XYZ file of C-alpha atoms in Angstrom:
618
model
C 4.233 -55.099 -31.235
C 1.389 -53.796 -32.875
C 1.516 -49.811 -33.135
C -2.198 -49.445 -33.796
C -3.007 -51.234 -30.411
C -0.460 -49.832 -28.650
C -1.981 -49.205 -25.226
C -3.561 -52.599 -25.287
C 0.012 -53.909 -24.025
C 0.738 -55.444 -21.040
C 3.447 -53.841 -20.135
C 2.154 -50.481 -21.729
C 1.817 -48.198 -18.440
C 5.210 -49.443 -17.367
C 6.887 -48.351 -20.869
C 5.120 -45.008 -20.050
C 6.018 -44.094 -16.915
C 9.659 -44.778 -17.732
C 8.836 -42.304 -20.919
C 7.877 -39.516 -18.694
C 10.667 -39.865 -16.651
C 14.368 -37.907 -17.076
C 16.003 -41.657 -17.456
C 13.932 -41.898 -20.394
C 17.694 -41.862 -22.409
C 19.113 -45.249 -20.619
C 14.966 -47.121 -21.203
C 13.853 -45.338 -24.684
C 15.186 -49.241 -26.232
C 13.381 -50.840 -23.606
C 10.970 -52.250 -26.108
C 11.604 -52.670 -29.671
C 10.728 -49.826 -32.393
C 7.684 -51.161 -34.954
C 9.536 -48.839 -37.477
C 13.024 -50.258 -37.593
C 12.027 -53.340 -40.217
C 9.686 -51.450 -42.571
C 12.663 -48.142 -43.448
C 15.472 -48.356 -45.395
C 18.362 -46.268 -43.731
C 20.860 -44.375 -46.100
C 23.812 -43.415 -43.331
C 25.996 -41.224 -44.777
C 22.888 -38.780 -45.349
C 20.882 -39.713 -41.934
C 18.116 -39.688 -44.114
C 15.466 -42.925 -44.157
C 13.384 -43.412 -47.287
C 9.677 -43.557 -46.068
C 8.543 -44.460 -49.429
C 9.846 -43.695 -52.979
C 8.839 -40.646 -52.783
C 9.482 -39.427 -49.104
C 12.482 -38.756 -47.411
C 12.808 -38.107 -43.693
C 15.702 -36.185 -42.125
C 17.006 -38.055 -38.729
C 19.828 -35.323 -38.428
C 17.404 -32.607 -38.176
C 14.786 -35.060 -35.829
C 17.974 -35.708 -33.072
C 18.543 -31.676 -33.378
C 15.312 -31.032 -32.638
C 15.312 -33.752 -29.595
C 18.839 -32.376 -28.244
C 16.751 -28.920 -28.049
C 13.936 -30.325 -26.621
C 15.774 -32.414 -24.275
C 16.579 -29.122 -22.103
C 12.924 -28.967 -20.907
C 13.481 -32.734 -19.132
C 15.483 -31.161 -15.323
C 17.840 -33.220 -13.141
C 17.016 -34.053 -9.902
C 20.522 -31.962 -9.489
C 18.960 -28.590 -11.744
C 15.687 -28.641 -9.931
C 17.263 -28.504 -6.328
C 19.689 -25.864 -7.723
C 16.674 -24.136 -8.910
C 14.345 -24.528 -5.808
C 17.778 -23.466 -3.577
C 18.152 -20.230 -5.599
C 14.100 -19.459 -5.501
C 13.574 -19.716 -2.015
C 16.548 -17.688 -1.404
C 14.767 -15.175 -3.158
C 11.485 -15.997 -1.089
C 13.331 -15.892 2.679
C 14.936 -12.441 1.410
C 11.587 -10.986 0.424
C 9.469 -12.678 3.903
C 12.295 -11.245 5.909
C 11.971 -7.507 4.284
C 7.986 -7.704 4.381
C 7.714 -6.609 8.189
C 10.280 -3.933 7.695
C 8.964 -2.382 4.752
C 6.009 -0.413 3.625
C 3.328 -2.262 2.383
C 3.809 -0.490 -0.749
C 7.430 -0.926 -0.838
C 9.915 1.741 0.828
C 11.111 1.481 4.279
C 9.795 2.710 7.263
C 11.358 5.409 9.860
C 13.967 3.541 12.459
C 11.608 3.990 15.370
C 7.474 3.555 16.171
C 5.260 4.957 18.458
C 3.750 1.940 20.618
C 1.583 0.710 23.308
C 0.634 3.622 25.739
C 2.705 6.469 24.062
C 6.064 4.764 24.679
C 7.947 4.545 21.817
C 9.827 1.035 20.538
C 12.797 0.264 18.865
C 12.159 -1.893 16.007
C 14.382 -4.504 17.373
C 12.665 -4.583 21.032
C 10.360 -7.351 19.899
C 9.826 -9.885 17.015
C 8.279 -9.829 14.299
C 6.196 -13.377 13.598
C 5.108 -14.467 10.484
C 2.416 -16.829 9.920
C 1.790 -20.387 11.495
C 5.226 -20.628 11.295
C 6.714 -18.227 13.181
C 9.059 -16.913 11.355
C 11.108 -14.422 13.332
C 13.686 -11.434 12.607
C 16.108 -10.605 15.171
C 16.880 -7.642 17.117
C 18.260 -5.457 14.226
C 19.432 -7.496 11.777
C 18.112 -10.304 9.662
C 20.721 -12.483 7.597
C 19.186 -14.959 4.840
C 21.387 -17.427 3.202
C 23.738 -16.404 0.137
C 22.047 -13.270 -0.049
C 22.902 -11.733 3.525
C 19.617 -9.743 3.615
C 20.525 -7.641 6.227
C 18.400 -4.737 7.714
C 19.110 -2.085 10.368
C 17.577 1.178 12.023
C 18.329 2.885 8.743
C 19.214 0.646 5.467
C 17.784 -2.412 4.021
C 19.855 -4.692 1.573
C 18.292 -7.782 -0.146
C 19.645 -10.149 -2.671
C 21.951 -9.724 -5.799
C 20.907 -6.256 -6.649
C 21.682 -4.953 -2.716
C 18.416 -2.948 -2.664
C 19.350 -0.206 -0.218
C 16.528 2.291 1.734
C 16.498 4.555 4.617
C 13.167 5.895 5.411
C 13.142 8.625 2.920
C 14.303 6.867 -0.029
C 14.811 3.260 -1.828
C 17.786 2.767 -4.246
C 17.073 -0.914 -6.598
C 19.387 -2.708 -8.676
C 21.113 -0.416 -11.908
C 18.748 1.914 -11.859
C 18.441 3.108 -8.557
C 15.086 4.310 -8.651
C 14.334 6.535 -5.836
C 11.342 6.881 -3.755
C 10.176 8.660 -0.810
C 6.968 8.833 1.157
C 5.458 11.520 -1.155
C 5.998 9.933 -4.860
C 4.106 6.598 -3.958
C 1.429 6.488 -6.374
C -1.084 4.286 -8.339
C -0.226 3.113 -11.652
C 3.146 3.009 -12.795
C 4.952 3.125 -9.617
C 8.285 4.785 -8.851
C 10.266 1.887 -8.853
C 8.514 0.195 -11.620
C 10.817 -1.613 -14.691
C 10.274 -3.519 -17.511
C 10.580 -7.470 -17.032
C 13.388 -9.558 -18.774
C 11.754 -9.504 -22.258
C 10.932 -13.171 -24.196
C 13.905 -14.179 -25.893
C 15.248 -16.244 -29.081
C 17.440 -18.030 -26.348
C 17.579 -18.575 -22.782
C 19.094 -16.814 -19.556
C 21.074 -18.521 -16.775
C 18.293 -18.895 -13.684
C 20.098 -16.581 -11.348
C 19.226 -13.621 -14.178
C 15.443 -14.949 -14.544
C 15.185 -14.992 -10.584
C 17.229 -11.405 -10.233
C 14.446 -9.999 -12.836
C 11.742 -11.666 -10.909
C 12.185 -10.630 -7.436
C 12.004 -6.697 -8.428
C 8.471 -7.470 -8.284
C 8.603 -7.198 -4.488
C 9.519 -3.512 -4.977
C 6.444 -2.876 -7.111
C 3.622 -4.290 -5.573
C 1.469 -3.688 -2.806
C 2.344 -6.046 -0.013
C -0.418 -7.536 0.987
C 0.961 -9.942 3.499
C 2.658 -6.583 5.236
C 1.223 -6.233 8.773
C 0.622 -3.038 8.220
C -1.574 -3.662 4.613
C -5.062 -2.989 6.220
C -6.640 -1.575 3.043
C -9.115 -3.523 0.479
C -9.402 -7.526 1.641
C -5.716 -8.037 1.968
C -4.688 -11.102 0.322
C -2.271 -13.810 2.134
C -0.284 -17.073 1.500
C 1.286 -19.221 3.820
C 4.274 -21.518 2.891
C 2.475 -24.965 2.865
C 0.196 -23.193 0.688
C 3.106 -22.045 -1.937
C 4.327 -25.992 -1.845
C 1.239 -27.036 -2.188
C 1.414 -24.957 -5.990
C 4.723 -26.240 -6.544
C 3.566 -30.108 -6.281
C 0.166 -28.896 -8.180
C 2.720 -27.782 -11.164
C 5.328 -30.608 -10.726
C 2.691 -33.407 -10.875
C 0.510 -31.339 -13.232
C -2.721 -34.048 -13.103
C -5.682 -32.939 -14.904
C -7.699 -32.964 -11.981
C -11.228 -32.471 -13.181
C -12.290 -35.638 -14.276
C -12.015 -39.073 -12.134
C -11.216 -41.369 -14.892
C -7.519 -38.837 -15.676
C -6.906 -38.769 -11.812
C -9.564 -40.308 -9.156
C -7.083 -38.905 -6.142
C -6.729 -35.266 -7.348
C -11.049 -34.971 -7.692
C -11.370 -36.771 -4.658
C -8.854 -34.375 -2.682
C -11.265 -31.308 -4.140
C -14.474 -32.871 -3.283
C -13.420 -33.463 0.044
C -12.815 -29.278 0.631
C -15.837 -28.467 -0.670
C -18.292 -30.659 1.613
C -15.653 -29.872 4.377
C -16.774 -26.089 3.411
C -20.398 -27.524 3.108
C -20.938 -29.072 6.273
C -19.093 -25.662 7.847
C -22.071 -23.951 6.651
C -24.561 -26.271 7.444
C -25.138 -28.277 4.712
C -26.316 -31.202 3.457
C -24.155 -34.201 1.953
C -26.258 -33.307 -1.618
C -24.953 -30.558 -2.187
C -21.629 -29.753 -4.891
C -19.394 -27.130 -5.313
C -15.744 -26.659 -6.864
C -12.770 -24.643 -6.252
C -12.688 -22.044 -8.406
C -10.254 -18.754 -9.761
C -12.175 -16.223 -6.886
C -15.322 -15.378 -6.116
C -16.634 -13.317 -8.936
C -16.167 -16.923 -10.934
C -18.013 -18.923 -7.868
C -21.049 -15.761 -7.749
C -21.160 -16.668 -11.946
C -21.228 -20.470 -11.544
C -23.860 -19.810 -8.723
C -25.672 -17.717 -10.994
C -25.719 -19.438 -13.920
C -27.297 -22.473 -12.314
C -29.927 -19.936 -10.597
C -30.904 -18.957 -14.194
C -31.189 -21.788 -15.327
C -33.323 -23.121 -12.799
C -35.300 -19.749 -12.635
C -35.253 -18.515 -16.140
C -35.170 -21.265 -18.384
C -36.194 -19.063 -21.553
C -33.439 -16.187 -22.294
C -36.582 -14.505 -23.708
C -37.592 -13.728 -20.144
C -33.684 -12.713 -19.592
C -35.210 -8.565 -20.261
C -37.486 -9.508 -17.618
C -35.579 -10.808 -14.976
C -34.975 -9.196 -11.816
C -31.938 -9.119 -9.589
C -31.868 -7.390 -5.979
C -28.423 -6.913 -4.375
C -27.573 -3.902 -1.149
C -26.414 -1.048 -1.873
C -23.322 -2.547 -0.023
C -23.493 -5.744 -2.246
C -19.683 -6.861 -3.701
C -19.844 -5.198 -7.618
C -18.738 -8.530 -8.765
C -22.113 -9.904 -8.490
C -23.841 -7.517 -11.094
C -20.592 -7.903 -13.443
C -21.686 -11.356 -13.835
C -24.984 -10.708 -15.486
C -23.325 -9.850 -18.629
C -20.848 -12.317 -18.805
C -24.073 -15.160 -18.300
C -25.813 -13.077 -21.085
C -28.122 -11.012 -19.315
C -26.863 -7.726 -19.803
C -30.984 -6.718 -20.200
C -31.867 -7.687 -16.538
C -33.344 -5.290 -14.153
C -30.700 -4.958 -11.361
C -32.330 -3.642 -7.868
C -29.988 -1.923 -5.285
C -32.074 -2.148 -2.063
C -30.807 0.426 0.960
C -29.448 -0.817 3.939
C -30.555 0.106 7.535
C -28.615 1.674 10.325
C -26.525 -1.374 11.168
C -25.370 -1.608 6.961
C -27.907 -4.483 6.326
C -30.024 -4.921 3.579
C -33.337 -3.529 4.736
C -35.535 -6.597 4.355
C -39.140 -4.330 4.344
C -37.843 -2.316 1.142
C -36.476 -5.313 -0.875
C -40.182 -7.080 -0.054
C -41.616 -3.747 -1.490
C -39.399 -3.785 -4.710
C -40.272 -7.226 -4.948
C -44.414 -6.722 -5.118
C -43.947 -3.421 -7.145
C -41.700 -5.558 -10.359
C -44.617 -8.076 -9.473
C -46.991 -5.937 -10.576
C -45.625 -4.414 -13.530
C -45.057 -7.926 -14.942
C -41.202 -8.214 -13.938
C -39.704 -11.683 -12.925
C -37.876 -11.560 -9.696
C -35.556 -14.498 -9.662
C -32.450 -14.307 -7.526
C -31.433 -11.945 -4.046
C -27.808 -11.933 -2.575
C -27.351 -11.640 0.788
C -23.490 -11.098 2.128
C -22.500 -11.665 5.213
C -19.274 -9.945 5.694
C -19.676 -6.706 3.345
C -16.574 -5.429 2.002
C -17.120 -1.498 3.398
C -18.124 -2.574 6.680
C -18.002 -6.135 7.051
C -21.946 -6.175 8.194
C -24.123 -9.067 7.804
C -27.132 -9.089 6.401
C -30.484 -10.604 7.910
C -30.352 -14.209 5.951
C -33.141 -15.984 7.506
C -35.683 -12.668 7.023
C -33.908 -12.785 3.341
C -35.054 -16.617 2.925
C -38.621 -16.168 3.895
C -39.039 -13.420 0.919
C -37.298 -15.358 -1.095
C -39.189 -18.438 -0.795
C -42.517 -16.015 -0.601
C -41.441 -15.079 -4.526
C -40.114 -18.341 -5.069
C -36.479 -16.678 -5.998
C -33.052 -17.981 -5.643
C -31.415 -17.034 -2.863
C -27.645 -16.827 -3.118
C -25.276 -15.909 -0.350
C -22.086 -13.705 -0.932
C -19.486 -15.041 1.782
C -16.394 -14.399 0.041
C -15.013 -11.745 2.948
C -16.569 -13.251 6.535
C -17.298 -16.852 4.800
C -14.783 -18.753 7.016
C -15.316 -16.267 10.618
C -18.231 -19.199 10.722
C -15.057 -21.286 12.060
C -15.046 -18.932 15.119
C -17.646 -19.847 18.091
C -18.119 -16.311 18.512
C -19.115 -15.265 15.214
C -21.463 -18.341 14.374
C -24.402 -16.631 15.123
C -23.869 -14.275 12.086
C -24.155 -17.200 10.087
C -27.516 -18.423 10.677
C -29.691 -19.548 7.881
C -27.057 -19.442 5.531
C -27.940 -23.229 6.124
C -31.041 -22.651 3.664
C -29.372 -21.201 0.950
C -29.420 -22.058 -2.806
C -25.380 -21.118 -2.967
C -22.779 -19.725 -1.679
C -19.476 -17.872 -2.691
C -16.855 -17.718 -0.545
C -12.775 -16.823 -0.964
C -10.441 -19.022 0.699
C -7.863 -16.973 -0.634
C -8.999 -14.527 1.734
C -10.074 -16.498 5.352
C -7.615 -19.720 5.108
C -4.731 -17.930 3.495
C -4.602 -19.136 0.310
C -2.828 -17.626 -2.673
C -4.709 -15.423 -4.861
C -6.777 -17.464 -7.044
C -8.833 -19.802 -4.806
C -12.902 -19.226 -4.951
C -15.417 -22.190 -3.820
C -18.535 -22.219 -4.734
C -21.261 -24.347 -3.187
C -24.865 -25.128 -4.585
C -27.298 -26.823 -1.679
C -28.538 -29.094 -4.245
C -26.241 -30.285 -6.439
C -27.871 -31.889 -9.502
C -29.253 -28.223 -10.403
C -25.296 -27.410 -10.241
C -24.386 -30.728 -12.323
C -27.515 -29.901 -14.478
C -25.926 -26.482 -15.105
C -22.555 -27.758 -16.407
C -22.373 -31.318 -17.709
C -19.420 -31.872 -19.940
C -20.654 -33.413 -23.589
C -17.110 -35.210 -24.588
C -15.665 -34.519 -28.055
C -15.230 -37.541 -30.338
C -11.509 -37.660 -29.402
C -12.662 -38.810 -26.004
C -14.837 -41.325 -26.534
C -12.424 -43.817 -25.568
C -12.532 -43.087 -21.854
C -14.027 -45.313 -19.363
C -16.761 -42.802 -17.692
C -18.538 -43.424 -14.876
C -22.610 -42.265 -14.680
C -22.122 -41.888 -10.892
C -18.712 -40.231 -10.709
C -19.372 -36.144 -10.131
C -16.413 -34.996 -12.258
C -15.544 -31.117 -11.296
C -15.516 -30.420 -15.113
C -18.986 -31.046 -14.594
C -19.668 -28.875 -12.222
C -18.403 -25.679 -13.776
C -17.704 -24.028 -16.894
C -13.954 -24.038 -16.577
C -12.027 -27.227 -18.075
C -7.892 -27.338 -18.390
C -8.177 -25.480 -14.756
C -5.351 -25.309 -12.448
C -5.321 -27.995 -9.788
C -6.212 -25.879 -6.753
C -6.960 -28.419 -4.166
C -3.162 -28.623 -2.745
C -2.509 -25.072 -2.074
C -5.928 -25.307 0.453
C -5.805 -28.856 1.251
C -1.548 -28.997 2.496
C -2.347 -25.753 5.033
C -5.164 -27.390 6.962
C -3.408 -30.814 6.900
C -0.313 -29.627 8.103
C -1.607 -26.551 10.460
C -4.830 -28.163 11.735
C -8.495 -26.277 11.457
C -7.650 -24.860 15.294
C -4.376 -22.516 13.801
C -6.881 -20.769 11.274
C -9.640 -20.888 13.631
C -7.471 -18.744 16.167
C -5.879 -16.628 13.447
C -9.519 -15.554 12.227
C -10.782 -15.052 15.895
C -7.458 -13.194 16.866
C -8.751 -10.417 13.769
C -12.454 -10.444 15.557
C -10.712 -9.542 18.665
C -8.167 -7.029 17.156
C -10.693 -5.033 15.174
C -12.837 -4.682 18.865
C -9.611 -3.764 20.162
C -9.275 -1.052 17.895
C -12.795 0.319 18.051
C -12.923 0.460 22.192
C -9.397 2.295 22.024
C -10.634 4.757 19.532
C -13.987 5.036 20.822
C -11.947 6.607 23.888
C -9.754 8.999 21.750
C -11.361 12.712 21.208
C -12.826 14.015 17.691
C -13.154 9.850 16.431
C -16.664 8.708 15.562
C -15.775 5.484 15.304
C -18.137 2.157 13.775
C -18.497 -0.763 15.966
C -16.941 -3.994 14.189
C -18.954 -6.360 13.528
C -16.430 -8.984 11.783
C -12.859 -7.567 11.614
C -13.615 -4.381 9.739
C -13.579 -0.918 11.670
C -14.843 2.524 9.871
C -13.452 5.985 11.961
C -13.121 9.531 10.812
C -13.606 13.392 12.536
C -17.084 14.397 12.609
C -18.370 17.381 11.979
C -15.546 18.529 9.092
C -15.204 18.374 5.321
C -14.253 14.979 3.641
C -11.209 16.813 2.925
C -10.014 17.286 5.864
C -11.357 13.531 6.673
C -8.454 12.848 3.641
C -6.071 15.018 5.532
C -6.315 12.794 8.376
C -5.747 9.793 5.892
C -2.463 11.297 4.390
C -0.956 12.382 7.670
C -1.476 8.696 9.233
C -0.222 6.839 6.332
C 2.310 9.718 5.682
C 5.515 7.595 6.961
C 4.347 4.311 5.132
C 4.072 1.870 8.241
C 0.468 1.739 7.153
C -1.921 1.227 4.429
C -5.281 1.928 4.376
C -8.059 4.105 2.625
C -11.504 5.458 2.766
C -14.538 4.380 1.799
C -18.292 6.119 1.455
C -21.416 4.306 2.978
C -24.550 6.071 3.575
C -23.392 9.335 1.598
C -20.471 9.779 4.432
C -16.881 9.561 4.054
C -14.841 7.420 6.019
C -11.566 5.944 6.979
C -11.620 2.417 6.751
C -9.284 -0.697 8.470
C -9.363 -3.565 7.922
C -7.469 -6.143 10.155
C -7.030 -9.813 8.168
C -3.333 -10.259 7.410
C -2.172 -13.373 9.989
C 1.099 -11.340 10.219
C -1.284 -8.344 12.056
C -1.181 -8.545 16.022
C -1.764 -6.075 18.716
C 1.676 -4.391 18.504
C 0.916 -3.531 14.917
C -2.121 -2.395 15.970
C -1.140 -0.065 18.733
C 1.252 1.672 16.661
C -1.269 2.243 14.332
C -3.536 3.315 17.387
C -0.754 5.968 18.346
C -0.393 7.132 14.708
C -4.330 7.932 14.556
C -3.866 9.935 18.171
C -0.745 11.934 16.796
C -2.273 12.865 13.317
C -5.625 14.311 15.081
C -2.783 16.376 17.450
C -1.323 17.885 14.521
C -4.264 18.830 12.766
C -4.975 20.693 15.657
C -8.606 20.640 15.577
C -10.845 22.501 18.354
C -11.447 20.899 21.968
C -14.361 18.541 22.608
C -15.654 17.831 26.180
C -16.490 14.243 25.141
C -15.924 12.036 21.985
C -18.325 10.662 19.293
C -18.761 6.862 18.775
C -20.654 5.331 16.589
């Protein structure tokens, strides 16, 4: 065989596949060696002479390979692996709905419903398209025995015991009651298993790793209504694990046509969602600051070809606008550009008459205006801003117009929220998160770019000498080339396997079942005395006691999320302070909600404010 033409073989794919696999020991002689007649072998050294002057250790070589040889897994090790994992998974799913969202166990009993209160047993708790359910009083899980009752908790190899004042984990039985949660280093926080010389059995890695449930917020927790909760489903997780086991680099057709098809096919699935057309390209990327930077970067290019003009340049966000957006104007080199934050009218919407004002006045004093974001779905109040007033500016001033979806992007699956939607259609781009509406893991941005050569334009790969071997194709629209990222993580299973195996109608219902939650919540506090309460209009709802200090405002905060059932947090718009919900975790449903109704009622009764004859809405 000759070495130099190796891959020229016939049988050359074959030979490698059986390379790459863990029977690579019984097939490594399964075509002969093109070294074995040019060394001379001196066996009682295990040294070959290369040439008279080089000497090459074999001893040291099969050494090495024994070592190396512990990275290649059984089939046996990586079922005994997945077993013990998921283990660790079902023990951590089945605390979740028990457990504060930031960690320590809530009281045996909740207020529900119409001031009757519940055992935590008297109904179950469902978790995600799967329906995962805990049992009266008790949950059992495997090896582990995660068992939970009215007043203890006890998970996995460490027995992590809490009542509702106090959590006890692993050796050092870190203690921590309602009043000692904090931000930063939490109360329960340790140091992980530190990188070592040699390795650890996997029941020790896995005993290390799940003390991360204890010190994080829980974001899939039905009661985690603060910030845009994140959540993953199971198909999702899978989906990573066959992205990782496969491991294709999936940004360029000629390394693996399947794995770019599988990612274009999401993104003009997202694309036609939105209205369209079949030109248009996008990619999955990290979140959506990175698909607001790709968006941008192709809108300055297009816009502001010479970075001289970058000083020049004008940006207009709201006031409510995501602060992602202006972050990326220094990472695409434009520190210098003028960023304009236009106010927002009484419905939280970029008020279209003072951005065309802003516009004519950096006109005039020899400014270049060159891209507006619209959001629909902003992050304090979920509003939507007028896109189709935005476009006509925008094409007036002959700007980019790019649309922030990243919160409310994928609502446009619900018949009822469509209208919100409209003339998103015309857009240059959008950003949107499907790590936030279809339940991906953390990590999963798409952007999309209407016309898709400026996006290709924007991005195209020039291959390094050491690829000039591979057979490219002028038509193919690799993703490398439709981003800055390269080596990226292979994103399309953990969206793709959901909708495949759950069907668009599951998410579509899970999103509308928010809409109708967060309307829920606003007509039953709209009813409740001293609430001035924000009507929704995606699944966001802003409350708090008019008429008071913002301190007491915070006092009303503290005493609802007091016990730890809930987590949520204020937020200013307008100059005014208030308490702000937000309903998006699939595992949220109208139980959670009325206990969190009831909680709301009670704290306003113990603050013991004056009577009203009627209450304030908003």
């Amino acid at each position: 065989m000759d070495v130099t033409n190796f891959s020229s073989q016939p049988h050359w794919r074959h030979c490698y596949r059986n390379i790459c696999t863990d029977n690579f020991v019984e097939r490594k002689h399964s075509f002969p060696s093109p070294f074995t007649t040019s060394f001379k072998t001196h066996s009682r050294t295990k040294k070959i002479t290369m040439s008279s002057e080089v000497v090459f250790n074999l001893e040291y070589l099969t050494r090495l390979e024994e070592s190396a040889r512990t990275l290649e897994s059984t089939p046996q090790q990586r079922s005994e692996m997945m077993f013990k994992a998921q283990r660790e998974v079902d023990a951590y799913l089945e605390q979740l709905s028990l457990d504060h969202p930031t960690g320590w166990v809530i009281p045996p009993k909740e207020t529900q419903g119409q001031d009757k209160l519940v055992q935590p047993g008297q109904y179950q708790v469902q978790s995600g398209p799967n329906q995962v359910q805990s049992g009266p009083d008790r949950v059992q899980s495997g090896p582990y025995q995660a068992q939970s009752g009215p007043d203890q908790a006890q998970s996995g190899p460490d027995r992590v015991q809490s009542g509702p004042d106090q959590v006890q984990s692993g050796p050092d039985q870190v203690q921590s009651g309602p009043d000692q949660v904090q931000s930063g280093r939490g109360p329960h926080e340790t140091e992980p298993l530190p990188i070592q010389e040699n390795g650890v059995s996997i029941d020790e890695v896995l005993r290390d790793f799940s003390r991360i449930g204890n010190e994080m917020e829980r974001e899939g927790h039905p009661g985690h209504m603060a910030y845009v909760p994140g959540n993953s489903t199971a198909p999702a997780a899978i989906g990573d694990f066959l992205a990782a086991s496969f491991n294709p680099y999936s940004l360029n057709v000629a390394s693996c046509r399947r794995a770019v098809k599988m990612q274009q096919m999401i993104v003009q699935w997202v694309g036609r969602l939105f209205g369209y057309p079949s030109a248009c390209a996008g990619n999955l990327t990290s979140g959506g600051t990175v698909a607001t930077m790709v968006a941008m970067t192709t809108a300055r290019d297009h816009k502001v070809p010479r970075s001289k003009d970058y000083s020049r340049s004008v940006l207009y966000l709201s006031e409510l606008t995501h602060d992602g957006v202006a972050k990326c104007l220094s990472t695409l080199g434009m520190r210098e550009a003028v960023v304009r934050k236009v106010p927002v009218d009484d419905k939280y919407r970029m008020d279209v008459n003072i951005l065309r004002k802003f516009i004519e006045n950096d006109v005039q004093n020899n400014l270049l205006p060159f891209l507006v974001v619209a959001t629909t779905g902003t992050t304090d109040v979920g509003s939507v801003d007028p896109v189709p007033a935005i476009r006509a500016v925008a094409t007036q001033y002959n700007m980019w117009l790019h649309v922030d979806a990243c919160y409310g992007g994928f609502f446009v699956l619900c018949n009822s929220a469509k209208h919100l939607f409209e003339g998103v259609e015309t857009a240059d781009s959008i950003a949107v998160d499907p790590h936030k509406g279809l339940y991906a893991p953390f990590g999963t941005g798409l952007v999309l770019v209407r016309n898709g050569t400026l996006l290709r334009n924007s991005n195209t790969r020039q291959h390094g000498n050491y690829m000039q071997d591979q057979l490219t194709n002028p038509e193919d629209w690799n993703p490398e080339d439709l981003t800055f990222e390269q080596s990226a993580h292979f994103r399309a299973p953990r969206v793709l396997l959901p909708l495949q195996l759950y069907g668009v109608a599951t998410f579509r219902d899970a999103l509308q079942e928010k809409l109708e939650l967060a309307k829920y919540l606003y007509l039953r506090l709209k009813g409740q005395a001293h609430i001035q309460v924000v009507e929704p209009v995606l699944s966001t709802v802003l409350f708090r006691i008019p008429g008071v200090s913002d301190n007491t405002n915070r006092a009303l905060l503290r005493e609802i999320t007091t016990d730890g059932r809930f987590f949520i947090t204020t937020t200013t718009v307008k100059g005014v302070l208030y308490l702000r919900v937000i309903i998006f975790c699939y595992r949220t449903h109208r139980q959670d909600v009325d206990v969190f109704i009831n909680k709301v009622k009670d704290a306003v009764v113990k603050m013991e404010l004056p009577e009203v004859e009627f209450c304030h809405a908003g």
